[in-house]
Short mmCIF file of C-alpha atoms in Angstrom, two decimals:
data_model
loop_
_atom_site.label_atom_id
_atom_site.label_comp_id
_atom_site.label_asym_id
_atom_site.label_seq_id
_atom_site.Cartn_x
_atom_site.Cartn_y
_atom_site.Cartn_z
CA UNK A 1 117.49 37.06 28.99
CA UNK A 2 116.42 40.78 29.28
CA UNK A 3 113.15 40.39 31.85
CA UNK A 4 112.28 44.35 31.74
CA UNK A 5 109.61 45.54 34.38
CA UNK A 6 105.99 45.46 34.59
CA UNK A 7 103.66 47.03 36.82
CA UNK A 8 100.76 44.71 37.98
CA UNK A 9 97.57 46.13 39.52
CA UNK A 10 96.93 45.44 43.62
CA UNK A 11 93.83 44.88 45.61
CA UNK A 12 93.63 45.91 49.01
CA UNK A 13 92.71 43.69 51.26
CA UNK A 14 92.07 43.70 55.17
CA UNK A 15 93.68 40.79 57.15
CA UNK A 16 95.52 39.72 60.04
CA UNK A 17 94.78 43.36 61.49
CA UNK A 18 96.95 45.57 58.36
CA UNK A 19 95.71 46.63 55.24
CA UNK A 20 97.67 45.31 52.56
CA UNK A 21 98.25 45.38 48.96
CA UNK A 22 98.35 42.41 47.17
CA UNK A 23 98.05 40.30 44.43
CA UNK A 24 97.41 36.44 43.84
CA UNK A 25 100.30 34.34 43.10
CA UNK A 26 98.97 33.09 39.63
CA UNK A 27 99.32 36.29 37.86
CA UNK A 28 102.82 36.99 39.28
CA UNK A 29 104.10 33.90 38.74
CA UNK A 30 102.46 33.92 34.75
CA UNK A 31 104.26 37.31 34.33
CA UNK A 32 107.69 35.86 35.57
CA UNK A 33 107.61 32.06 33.82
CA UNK A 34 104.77 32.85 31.19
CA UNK A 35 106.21 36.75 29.64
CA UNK A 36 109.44 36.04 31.05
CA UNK A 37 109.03 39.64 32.64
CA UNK A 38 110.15 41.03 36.40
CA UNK A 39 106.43 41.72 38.19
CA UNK A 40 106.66 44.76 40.41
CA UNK A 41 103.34 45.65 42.34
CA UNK A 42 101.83 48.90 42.57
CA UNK A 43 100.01 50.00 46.05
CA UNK A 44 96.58 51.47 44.94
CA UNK A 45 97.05 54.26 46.02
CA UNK A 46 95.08 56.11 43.77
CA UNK A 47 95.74 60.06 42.25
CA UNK A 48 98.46 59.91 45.49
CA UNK A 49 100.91 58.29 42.78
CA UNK A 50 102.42 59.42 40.05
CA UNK A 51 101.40 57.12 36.63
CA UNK A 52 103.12 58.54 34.30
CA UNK A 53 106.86 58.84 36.23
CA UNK A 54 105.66 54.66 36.94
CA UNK A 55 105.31 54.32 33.11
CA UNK A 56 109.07 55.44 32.71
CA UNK A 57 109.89 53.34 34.70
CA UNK A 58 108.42 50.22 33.45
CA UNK A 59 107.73 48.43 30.10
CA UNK A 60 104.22 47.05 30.81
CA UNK A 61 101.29 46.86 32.60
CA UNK A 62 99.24 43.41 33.55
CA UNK A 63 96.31 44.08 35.35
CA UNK A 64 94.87 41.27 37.49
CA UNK A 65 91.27 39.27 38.36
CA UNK A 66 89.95 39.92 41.43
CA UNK A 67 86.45 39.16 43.39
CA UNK A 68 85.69 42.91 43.84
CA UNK A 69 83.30 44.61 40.68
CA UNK A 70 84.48 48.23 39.43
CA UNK A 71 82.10 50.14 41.34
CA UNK A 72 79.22 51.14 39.07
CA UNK A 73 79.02 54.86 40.15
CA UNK A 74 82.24 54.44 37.50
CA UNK A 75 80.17 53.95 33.96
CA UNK A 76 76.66 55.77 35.00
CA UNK A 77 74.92 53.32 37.03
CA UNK A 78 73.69 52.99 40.49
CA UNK A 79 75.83 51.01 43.28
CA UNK A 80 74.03 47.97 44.84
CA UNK A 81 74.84 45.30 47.68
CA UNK A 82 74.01 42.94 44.95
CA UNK A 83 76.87 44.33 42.52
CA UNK A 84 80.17 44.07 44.91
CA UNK A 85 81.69 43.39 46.57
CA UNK A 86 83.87 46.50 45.73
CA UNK A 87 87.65 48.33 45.79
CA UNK A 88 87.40 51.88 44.68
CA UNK A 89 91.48 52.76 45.60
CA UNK A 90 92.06 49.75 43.61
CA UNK A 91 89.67 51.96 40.81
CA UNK A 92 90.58 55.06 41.63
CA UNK A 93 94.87 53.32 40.64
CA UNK A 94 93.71 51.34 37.88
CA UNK A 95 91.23 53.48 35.81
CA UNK A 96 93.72 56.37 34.89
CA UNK A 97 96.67 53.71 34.61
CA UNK A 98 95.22 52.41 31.85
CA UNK A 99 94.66 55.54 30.22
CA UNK A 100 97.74 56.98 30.39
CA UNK A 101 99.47 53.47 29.39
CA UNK A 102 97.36 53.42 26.49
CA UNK A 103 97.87 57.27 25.38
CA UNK A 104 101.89 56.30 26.15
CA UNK A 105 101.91 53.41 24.15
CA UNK A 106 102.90 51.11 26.85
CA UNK A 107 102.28 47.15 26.59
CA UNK A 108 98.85 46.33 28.76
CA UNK A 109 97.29 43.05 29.45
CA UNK A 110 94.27 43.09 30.97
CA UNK A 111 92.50 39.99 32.52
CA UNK A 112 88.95 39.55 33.88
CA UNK A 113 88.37 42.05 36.63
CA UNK A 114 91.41 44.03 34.20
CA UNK A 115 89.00 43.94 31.07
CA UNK A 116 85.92 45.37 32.84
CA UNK A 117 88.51 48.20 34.10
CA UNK A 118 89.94 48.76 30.50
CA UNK A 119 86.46 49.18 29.41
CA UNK A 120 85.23 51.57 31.88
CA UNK A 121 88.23 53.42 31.82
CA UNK A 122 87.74 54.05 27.85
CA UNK A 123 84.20 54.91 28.30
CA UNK A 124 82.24 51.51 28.25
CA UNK A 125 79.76 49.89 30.92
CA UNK A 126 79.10 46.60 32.29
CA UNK A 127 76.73 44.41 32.67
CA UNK A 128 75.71 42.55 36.25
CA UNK A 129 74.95 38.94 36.97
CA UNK A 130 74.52 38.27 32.71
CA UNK A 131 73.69 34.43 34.25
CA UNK A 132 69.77 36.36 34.56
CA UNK A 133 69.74 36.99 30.84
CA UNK A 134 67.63 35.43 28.30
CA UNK A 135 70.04 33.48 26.49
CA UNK A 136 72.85 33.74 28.03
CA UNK A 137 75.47 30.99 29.03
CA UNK A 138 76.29 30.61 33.07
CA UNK A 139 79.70 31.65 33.23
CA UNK A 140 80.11 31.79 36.86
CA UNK A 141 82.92 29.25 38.29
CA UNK A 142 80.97 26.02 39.54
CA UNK A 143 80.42 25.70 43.11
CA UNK A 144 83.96 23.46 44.33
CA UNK A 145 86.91 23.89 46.74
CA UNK A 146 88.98 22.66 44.12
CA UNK A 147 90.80 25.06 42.18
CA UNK A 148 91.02 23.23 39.35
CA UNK A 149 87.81 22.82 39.12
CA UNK A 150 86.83 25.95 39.77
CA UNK A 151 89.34 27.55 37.01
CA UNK A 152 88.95 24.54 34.16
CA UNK A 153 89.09 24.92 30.78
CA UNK A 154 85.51 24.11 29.75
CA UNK A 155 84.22 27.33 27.47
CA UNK A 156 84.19 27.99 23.33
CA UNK A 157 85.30 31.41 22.84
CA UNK A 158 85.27 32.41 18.64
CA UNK A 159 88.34 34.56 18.08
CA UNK A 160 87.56 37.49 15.17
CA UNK A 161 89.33 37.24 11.98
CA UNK A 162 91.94 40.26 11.42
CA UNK A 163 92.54 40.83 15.28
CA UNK A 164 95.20 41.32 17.25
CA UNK A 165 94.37 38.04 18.87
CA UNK A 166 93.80 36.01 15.72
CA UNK A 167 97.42 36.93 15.32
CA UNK A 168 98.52 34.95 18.63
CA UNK A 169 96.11 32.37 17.70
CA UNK A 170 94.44 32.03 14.64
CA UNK A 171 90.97 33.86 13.39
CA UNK A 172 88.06 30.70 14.80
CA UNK A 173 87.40 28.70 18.31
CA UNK A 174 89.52 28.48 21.04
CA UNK A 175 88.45 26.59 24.52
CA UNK A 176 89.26 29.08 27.76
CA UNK A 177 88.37 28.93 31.45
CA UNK A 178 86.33 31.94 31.70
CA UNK A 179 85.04 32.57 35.04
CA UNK A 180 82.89 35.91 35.99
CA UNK A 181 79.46 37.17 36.57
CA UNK A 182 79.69 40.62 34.81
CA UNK A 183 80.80 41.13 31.75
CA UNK A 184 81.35 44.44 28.55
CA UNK A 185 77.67 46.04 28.33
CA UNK A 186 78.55 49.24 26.28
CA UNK A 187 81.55 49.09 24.47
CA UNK A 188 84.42 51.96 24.58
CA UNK A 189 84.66 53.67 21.75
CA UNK A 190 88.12 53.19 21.61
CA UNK A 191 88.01 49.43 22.19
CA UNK A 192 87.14 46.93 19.32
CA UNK A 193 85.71 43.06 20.23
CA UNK A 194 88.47 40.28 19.69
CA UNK A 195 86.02 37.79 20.91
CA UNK A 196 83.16 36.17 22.10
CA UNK A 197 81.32 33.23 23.48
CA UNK A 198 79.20 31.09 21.96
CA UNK A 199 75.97 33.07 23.56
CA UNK A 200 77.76 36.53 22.33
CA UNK A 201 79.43 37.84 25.82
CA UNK A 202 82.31 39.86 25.14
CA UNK A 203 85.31 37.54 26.11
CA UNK A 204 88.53 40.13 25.11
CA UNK A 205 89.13 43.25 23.66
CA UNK A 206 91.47 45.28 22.00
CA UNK A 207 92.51 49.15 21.87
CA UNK A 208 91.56 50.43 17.93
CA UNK A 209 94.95 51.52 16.70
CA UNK A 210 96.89 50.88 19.58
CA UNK A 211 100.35 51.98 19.90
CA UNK A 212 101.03 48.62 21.09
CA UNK A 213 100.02 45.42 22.99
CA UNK A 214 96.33 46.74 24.43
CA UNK A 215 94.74 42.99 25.15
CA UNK A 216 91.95 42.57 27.84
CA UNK A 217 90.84 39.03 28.12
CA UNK A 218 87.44 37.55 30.26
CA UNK A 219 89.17 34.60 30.91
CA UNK A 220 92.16 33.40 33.19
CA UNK A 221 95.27 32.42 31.21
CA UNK A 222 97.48 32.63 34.46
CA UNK A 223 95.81 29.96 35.75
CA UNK A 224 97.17 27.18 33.62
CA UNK A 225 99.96 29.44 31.93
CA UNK A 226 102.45 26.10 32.56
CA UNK A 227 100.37 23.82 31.22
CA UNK A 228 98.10 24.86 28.32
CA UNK A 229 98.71 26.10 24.96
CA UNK A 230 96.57 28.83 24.60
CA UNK A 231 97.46 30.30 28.18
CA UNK A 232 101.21 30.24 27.19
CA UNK A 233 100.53 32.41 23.83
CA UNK A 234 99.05 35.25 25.29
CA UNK A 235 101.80 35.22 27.80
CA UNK A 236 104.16 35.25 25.08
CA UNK A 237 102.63 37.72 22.84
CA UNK A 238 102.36 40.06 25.92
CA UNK A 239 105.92 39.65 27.27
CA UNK A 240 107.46 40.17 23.62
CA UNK A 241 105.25 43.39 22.93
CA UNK A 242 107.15 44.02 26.80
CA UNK A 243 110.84 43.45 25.43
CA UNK A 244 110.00 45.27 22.15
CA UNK A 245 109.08 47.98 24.12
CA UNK A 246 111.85 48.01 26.36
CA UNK A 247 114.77 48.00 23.25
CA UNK A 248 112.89 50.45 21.80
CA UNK A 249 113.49 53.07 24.65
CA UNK A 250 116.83 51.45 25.36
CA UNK A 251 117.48 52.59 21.38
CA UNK A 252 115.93 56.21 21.79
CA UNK A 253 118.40 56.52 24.71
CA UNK A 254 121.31 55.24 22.79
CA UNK A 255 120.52 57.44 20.26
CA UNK A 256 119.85 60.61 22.41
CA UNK A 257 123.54 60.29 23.85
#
């Protein structure tokens, strides 16, 4: 089975005295079993690399949670203690990646920490610690060392009729794990909502017009990618908009020789 490449976003992290690049297992593992694509991970190195000779080289990007906040300076706002913690060379890699994937027409998933990125990156803001608002639901993992706990399916998320997603799963309710204390504030103009939670937060997003695949998501479908429905579709849908994209440039070069 063709299993074309995908770049997948890094944090950096400081441990065992290096600084390394790296991302969790789940979302590697949900890009090889889940899309059925080959996960390669790019350093954040920031305007050091060079996006768009990455995008020839790969068919997709997937970009990954993480406990670090895009840091607010990003989308107009001012940086507190209370807001991070933060990663701006994870930022200062991600923000133009997804712009240029976008404007290429490249395949992007985008999930939690990669939805807030997608949205500042096409002009939106967020919102902090949306627990604090009237109304609003507490979407913040429960307090547990368990895993599963921490990650279980549990929320109501209303997918809109005519979306992208409502064509992975059907226009009405779907139940997600979503786990996060910011969320979408302003919208990008070029993004449109593909759903929300029962108390209105912005739970995915799409790119209007898109080119191609352009999914962020609030929730964590790596998580249980092997074992629930829901997780496995989005997988799916993501790693076929991958191979689509990939035999479509194998064809152009085919047809260029």
């Amino acid at each position: 089975m063709l299993q074309p490449l995908v770049a997948v976003s890094t944090d950096v992290k400081q441990f065992e005295n290096y600084t390394w690049h790296a991302a969790p297992q789940q979302y590697v593992e949900a890009a090889l079993s889940g899309a059925g694509v080959l996960p390669v991970l790019v350093p954040s190195f920031g305007d050091r690399l060079d996006l768009d000779e990455l995008l020839s080289a790969v068919d997709g990007v997937m970009l990954t949670g993480s406990k670090s906040n895009v840091h607010p300076s990003l989308y107009g706002k001012e940086a507190t203690e209370r807001d991070g913690p933060y990663d701006e060379a994870r930022d200062a890699t991600t923000l133009p990646l997804i712009r240029k994937a976008v404007e290429r027409g490249v395949p992007l998933l985008a999930i939690c920490r990669g939805i807030q990125e997608m949205n500042v990156a096409l002009g939106g803001s967020l919102a902090s610690e949306i627990q604090e608002r009237p109304g609003s639901l507490d979407h913040r993992a429960p307090v547990s060392e368990n895993q599963d706990e921490r990650f279980a399916i549990h929320q109501t998320v209303s997918i809109k009729p005519g979306s992208c997603l409502a064509g992975v799963f059907g226009a009405g309710d779907i139940k997600v794990n979503s786990v996060h204390r910011q969320a979408v504030d302003r919208l990008g103009p070029k993004l449109q909502v593909e759903a929300v939670a029962e108390d209105g937060t912005v739970e995915a997003v799409s790119v209007r017009d898109a080119r191609a695949f352009a999914v962020g998501v609030q929730w964590h479908p790596e998580y249980w990618v092997k074992s629930d429905s829901v997780s496995q579709r989005i997988f799916k849908a993501f790693g076929d908009a991958v191979r689509a994209h990939a035999a479509a440039r194998t064809a152009t070069r085919t047809a260029a020789e």
